[in-house]
PDB file of C-alpha atoms in Angstrom:
ATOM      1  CA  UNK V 195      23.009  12.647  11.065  1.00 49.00           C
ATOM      2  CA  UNK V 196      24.335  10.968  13.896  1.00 44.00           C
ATOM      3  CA  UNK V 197      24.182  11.493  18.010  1.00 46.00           C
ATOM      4  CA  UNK V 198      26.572   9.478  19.735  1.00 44.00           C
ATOM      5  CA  UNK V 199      28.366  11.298  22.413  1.00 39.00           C
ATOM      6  CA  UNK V 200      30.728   9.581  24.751  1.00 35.00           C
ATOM      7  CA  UNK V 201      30.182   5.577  23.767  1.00 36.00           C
ATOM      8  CA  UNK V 202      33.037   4.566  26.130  1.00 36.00           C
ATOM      9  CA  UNK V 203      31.494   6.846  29.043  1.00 33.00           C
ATOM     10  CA  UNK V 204      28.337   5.702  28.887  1.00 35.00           C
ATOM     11  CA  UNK V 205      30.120   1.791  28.884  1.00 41.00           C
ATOM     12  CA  UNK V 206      29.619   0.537  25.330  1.00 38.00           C
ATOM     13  CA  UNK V 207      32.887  -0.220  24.208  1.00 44.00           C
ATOM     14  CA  UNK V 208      32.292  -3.716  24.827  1.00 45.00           C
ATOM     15  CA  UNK V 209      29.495  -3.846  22.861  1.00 50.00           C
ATOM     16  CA  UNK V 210      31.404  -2.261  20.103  1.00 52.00           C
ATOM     17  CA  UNK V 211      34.092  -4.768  20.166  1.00 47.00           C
ATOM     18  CA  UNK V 212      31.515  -7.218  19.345  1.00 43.00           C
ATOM     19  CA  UNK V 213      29.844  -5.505  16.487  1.00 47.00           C
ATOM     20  CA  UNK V 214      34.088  -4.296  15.187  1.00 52.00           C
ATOM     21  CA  UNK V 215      34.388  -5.887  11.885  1.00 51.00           C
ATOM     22  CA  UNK V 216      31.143  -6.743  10.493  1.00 47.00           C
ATOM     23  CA  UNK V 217      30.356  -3.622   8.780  1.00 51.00           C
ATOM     24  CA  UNK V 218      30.828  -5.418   5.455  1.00 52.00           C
ATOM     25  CA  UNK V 219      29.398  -8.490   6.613  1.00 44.00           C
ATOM     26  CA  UNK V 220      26.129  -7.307   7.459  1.00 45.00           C
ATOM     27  CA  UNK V 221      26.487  -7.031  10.701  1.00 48.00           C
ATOM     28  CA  UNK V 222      27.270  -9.147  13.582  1.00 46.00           C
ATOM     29  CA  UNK V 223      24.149 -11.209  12.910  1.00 44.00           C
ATOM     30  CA  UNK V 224      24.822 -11.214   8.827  1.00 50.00           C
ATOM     31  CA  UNK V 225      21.745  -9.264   7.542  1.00 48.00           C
ATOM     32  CA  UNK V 226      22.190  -8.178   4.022  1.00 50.00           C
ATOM     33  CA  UNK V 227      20.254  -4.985   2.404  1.00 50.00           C
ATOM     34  CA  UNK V 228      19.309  -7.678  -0.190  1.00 48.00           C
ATOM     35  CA  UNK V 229      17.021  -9.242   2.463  1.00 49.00           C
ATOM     36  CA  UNK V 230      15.672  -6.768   4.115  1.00 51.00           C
ATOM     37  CA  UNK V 231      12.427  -7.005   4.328  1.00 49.00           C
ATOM     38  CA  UNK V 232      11.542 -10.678   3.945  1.00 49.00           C
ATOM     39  CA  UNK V 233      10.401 -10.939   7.496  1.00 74.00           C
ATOM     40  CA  UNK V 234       7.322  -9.172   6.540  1.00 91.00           C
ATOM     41  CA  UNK V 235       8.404  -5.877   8.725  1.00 94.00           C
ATOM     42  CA  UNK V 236       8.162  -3.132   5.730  1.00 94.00           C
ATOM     43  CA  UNK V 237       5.434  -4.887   3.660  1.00 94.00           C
ATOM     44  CA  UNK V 238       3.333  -4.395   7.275  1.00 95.00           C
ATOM     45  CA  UNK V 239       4.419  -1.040   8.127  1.00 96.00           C
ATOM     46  CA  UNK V 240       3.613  -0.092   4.273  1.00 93.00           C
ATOM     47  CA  UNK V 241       0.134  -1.073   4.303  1.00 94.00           C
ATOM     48  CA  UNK V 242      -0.869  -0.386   7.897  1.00 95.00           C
ATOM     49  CA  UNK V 243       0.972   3.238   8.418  1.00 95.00           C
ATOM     50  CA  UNK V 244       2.289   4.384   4.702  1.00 87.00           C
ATOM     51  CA  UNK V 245      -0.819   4.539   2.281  1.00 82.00           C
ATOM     52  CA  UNK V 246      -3.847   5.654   3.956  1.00 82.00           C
ATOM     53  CA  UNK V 247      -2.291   7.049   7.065  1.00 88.00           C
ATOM     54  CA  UNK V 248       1.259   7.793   6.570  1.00 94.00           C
ATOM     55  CA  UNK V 249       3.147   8.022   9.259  1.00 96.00           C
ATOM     56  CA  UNK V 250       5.266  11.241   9.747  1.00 96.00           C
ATOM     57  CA  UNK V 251       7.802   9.780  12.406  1.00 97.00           C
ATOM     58  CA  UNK V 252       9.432   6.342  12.998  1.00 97.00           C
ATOM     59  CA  UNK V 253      12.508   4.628  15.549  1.00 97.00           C
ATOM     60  CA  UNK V 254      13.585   1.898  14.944  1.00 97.00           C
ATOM     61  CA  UNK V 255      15.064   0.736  18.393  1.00 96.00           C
ATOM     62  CA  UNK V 256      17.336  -2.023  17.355  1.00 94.00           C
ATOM     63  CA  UNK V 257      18.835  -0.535  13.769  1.00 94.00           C
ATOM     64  CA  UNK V 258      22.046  -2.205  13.407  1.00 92.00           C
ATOM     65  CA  UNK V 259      23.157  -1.695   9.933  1.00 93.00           C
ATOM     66  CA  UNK V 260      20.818   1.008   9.041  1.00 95.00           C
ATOM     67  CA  UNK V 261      18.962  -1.187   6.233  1.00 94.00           C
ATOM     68  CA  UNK V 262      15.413  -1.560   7.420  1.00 94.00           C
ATOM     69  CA  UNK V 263      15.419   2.721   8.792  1.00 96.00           C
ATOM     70  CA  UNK V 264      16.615   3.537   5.452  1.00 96.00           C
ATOM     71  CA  UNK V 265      14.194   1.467   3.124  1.00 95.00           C
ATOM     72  CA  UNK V 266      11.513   3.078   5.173  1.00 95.00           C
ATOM     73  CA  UNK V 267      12.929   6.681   4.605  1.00 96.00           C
ATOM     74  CA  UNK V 268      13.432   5.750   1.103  1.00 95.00           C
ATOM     75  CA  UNK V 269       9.574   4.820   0.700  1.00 94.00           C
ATOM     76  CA  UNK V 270       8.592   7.898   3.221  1.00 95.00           C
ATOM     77  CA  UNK V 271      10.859  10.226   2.388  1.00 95.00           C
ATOM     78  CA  UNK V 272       9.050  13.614   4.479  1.00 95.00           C
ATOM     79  CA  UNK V 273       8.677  11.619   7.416  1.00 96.00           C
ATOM     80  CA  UNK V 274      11.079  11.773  10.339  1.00 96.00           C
ATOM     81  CA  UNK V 275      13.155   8.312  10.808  1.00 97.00           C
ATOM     82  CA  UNK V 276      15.145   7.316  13.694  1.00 97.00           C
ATOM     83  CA  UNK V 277      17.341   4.876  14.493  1.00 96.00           C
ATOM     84  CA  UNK V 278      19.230   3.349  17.382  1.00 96.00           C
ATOM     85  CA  UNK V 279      21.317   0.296  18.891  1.00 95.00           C
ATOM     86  CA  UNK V 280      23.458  -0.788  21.921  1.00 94.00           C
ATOM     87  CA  UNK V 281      27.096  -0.158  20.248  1.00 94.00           C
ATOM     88  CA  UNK V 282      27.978   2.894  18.720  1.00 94.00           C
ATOM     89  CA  UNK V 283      29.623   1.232  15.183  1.00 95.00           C
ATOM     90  CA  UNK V 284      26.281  -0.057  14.615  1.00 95.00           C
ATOM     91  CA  UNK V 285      24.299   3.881  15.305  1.00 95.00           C
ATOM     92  CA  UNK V 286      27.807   5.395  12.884  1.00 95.00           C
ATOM     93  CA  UNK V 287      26.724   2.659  10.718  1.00 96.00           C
ATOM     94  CA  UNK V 288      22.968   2.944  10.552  1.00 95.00           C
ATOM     95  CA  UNK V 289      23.929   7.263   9.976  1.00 96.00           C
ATOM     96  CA  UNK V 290      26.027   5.850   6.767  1.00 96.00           C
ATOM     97  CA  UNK V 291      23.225   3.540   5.818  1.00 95.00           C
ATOM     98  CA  UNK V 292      20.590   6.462   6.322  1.00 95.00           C
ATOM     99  CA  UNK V 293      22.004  10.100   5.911  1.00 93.00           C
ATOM    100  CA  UNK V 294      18.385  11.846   6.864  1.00 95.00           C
ATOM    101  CA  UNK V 295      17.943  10.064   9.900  1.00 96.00           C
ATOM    102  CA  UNK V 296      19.325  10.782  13.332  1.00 95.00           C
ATOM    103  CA  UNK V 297      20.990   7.956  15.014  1.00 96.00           C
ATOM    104  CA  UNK V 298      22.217   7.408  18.876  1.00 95.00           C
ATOM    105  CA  UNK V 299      23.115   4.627  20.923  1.00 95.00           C
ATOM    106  CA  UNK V 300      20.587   3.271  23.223  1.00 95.00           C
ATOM    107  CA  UNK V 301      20.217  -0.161  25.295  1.00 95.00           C
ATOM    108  CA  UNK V 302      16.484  -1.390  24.938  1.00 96.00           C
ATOM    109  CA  UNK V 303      17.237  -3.263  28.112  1.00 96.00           C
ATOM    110  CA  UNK V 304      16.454   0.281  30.018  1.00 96.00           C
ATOM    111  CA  UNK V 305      12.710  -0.208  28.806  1.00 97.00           C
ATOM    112  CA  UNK V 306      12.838  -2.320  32.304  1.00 97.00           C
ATOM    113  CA  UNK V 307      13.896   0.595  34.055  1.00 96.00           C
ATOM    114  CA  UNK V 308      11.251   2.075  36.306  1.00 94.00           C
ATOM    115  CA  UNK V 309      13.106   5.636  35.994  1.00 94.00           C
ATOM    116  CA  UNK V 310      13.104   5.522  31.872  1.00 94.00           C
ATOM    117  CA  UNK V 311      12.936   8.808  30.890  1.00 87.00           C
ATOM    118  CA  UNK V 312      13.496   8.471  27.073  1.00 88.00           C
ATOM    119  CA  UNK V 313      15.845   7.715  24.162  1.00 90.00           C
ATOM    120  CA  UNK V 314      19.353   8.604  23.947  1.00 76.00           C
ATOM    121  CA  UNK V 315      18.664  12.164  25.145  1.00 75.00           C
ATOM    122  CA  UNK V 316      16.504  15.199  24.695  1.00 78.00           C
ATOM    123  CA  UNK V 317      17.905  15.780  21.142  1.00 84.00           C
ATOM    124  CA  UNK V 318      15.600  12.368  19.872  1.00 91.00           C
ATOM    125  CA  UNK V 319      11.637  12.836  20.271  1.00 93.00           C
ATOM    126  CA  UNK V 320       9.610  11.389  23.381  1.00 93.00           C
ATOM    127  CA  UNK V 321       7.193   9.849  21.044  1.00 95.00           C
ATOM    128  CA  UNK V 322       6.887   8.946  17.331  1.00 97.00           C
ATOM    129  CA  UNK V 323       4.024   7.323  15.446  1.00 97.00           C
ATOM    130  CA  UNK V 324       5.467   4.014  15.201  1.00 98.00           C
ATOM    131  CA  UNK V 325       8.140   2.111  16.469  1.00 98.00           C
ATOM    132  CA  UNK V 326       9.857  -1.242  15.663  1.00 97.00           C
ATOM    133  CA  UNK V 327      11.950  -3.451  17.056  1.00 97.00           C
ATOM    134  CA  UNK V 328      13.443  -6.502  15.872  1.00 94.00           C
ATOM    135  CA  UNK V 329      16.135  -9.105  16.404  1.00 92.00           C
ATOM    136  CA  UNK V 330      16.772  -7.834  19.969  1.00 95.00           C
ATOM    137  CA  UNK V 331      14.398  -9.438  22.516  1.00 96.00           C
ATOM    138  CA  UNK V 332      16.237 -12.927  22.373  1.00 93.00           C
ATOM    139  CA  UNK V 333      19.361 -10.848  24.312  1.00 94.00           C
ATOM    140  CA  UNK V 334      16.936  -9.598  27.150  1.00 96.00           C
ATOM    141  CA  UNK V 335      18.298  -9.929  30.794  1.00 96.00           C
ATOM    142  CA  UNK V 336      14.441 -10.247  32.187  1.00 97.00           C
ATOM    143  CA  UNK V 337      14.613  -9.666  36.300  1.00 95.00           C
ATOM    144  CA  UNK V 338      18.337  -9.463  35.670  1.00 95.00           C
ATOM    145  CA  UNK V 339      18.626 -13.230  34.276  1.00 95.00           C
ATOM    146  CA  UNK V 340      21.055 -13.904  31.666  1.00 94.00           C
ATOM    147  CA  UNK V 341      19.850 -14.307  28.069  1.00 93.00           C
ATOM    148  CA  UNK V 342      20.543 -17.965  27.974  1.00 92.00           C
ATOM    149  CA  UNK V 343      17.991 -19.069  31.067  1.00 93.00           C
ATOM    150  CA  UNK V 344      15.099 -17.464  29.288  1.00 90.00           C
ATOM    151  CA  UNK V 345      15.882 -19.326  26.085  1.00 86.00           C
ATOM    152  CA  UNK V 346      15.591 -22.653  27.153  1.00 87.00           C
ATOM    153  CA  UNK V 347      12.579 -22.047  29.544  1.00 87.00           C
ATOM    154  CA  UNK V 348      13.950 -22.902  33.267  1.00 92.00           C
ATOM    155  CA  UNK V 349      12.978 -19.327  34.514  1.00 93.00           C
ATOM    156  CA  UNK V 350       9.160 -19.409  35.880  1.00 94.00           C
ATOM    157  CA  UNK V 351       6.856 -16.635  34.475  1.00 93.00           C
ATOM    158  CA  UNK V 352       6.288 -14.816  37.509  1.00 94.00           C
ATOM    159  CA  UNK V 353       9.807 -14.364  37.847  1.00 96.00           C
ATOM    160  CA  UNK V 354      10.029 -12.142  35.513  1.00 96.00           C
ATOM    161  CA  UNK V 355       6.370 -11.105  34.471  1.00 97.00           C
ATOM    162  CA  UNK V 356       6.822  -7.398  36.006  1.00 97.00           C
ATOM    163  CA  UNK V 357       9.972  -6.753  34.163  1.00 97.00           C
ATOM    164  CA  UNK V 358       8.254  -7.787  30.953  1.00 98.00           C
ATOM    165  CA  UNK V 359       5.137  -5.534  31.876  1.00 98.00           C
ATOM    166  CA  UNK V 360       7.373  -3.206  32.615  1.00 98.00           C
ATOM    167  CA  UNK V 361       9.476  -3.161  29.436  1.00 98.00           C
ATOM    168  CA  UNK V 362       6.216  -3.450  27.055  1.00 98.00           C
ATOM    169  CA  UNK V 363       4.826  -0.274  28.864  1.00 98.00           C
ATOM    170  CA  UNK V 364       7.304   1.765  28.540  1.00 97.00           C
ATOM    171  CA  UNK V 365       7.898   0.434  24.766  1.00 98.00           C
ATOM    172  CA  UNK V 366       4.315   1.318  23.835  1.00 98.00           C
ATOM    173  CA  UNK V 367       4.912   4.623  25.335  1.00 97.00           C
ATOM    174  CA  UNK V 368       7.436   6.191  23.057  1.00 97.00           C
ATOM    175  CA  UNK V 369       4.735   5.327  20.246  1.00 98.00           C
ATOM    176  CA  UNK V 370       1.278   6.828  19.212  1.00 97.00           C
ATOM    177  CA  UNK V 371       0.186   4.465  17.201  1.00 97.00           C
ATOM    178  CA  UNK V 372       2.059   1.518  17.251  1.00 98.00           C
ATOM    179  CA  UNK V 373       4.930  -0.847  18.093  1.00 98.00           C
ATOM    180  CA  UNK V 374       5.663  -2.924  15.710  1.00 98.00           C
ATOM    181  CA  UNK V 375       8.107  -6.251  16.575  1.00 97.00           C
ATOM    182  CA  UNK V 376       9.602  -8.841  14.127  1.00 95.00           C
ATOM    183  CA  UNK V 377       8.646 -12.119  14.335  1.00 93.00           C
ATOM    184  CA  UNK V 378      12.294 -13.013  15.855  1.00 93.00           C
ATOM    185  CA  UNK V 379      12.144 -15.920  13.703  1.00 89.00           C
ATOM    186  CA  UNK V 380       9.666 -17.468  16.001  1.00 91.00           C
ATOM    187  CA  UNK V 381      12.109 -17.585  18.931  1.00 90.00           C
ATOM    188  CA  UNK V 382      10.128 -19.790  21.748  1.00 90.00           C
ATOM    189  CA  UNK V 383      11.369 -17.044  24.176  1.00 91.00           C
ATOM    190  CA  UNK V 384      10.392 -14.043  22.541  1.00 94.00           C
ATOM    191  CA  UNK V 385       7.182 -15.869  21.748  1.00 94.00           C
ATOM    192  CA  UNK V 386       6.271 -16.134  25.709  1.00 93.00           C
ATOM    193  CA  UNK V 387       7.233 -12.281  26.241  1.00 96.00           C
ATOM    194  CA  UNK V 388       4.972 -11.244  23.136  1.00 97.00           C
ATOM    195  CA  UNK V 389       1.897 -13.464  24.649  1.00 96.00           C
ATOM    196  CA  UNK V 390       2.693 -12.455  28.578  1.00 96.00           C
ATOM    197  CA  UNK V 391       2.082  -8.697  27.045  1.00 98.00           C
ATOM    198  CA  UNK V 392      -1.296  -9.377  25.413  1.00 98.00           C
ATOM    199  CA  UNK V 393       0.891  -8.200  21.791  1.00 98.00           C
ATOM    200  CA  UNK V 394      -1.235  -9.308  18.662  1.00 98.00           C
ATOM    201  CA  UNK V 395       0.329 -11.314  15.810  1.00 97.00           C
ATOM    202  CA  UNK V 396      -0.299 -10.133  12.289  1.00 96.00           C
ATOM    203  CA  UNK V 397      -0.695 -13.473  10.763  1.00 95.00           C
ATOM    204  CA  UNK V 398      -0.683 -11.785   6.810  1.00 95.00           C
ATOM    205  CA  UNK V 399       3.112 -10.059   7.720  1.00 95.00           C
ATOM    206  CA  UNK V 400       4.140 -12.467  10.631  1.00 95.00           C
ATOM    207  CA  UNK V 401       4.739  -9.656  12.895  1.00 97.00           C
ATOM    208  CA  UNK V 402       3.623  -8.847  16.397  1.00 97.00           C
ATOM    209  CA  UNK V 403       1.946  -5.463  17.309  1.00 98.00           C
ATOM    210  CA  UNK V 404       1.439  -3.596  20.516  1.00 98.00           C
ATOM    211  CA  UNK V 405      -0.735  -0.203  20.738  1.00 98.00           C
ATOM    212  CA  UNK V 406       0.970   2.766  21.637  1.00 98.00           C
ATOM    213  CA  UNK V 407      -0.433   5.301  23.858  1.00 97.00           C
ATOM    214  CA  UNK V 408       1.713   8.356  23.781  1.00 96.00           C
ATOM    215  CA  UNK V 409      -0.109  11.564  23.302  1.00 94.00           C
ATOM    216  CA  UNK V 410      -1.318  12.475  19.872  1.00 88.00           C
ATOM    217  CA  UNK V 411       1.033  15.292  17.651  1.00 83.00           C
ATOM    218  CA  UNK V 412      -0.388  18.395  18.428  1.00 77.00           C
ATOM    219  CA  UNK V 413       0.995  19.602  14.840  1.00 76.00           C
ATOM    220  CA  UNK V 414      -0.500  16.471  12.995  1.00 70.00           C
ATOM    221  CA  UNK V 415      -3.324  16.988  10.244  1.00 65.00           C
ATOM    222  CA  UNK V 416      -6.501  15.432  11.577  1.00 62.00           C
TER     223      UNK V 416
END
């Protein structure tokens, strides 16, 4: 099921004329359902929240094609799963990808914003159990800073340190258990936001991890 509303109102139709195209390809960064996994996301989110302590609700912030949401709802199949991404082919795409889950267009960059209210709109849930993110944080504006001056390390820490605080609080809010984050392929960049934020690495998976601290589900079994 997919919530989109107005993409070009709400100023993503640059963003889709990036992503236009790749549906075949695997998206715009080439990920192929074949793959998925390999980075040690599911085999982590398996054995941490799926066998002892199932999860019963998931977003994945960053979904693009849909493959990672929908091997999850595959393997979890009464749990709620979520998915979102900056440009509306890639949310259509990730509703193709995963018919059960509800999909919307979101920019994680608003996890800076000190008003962030939520995802998409009241229609998606405040808070899940877990959520993951992946292949994103290397496009991060930090302060407002292009991508490109975080990469190769000019911009000094405390330039950006609040934004990043920021950004990881309101992150680990949406979750009650856990956000979980890909290992970016060890992105130098990424790896200074993930230690500036205290996140743990899962050495076994290669993933990173950051608590949540949304309010339990009333409705959950204990």
């Amino acid at each position: 099921f997919s919530l989109l509303g107005n993409a070009d109102a709400l100023g993503w139709s640059s963003r889709d004329t990036i992503h236009a195209g790749h549906d075949k390809e695997g998206g715009v960064w080439g990920y192929q359902a074949g793959a998925v996994g390999q980075d040690g996301v599911l085999p982590y989110i398996q054995a941490a929240h799926g066998r002892r302590r199932p999860y019963t609700s998931l977003l994945d912030l960053a979904s693009n094609l849909g493959f990672v949401v929908a091997a999850l709802e595959r393997a979890r199949p009464l749990a709620a799963h979520y998915g979102t991404d900056i440009s509306s082919k890639m949310a259509k795409a990730t509703a193709r990808q995963c018919t059960r889950c509800l999909a919307g267009v979101f920019d994680v960059a608003q996890l800076m914003d000190p008003a962030f209210s939520g995802v998409v709109n009241s229609t998606f849930p405040k808070e899940v159990d877990v959520v993951l993110i992946s292949d994103v944080l290397y496009y991060m504006p930090w302060a407002g800073i292009p991508p490109i001056f975080h990469q190769v390390g000019v911009v000094p820490a405390f330039w950006v340190r609040a934004s990043q605080e920021r950004f990881a609080r309101n992150l680990r809010s949406l979750a009650r258990r856990e956000v979980v984050i890909s290992n970016h392929q060890n992105n130098a960049g990424v790896r200074r936001f993930l230690q500036t934020v205290n996140a743990t690495h899962e050495a076994r998976h290669d993933v990173w991890t950051l608590p949540g601290f949304a309010p339990p589900d009333p409705t959950a079994p204990p």
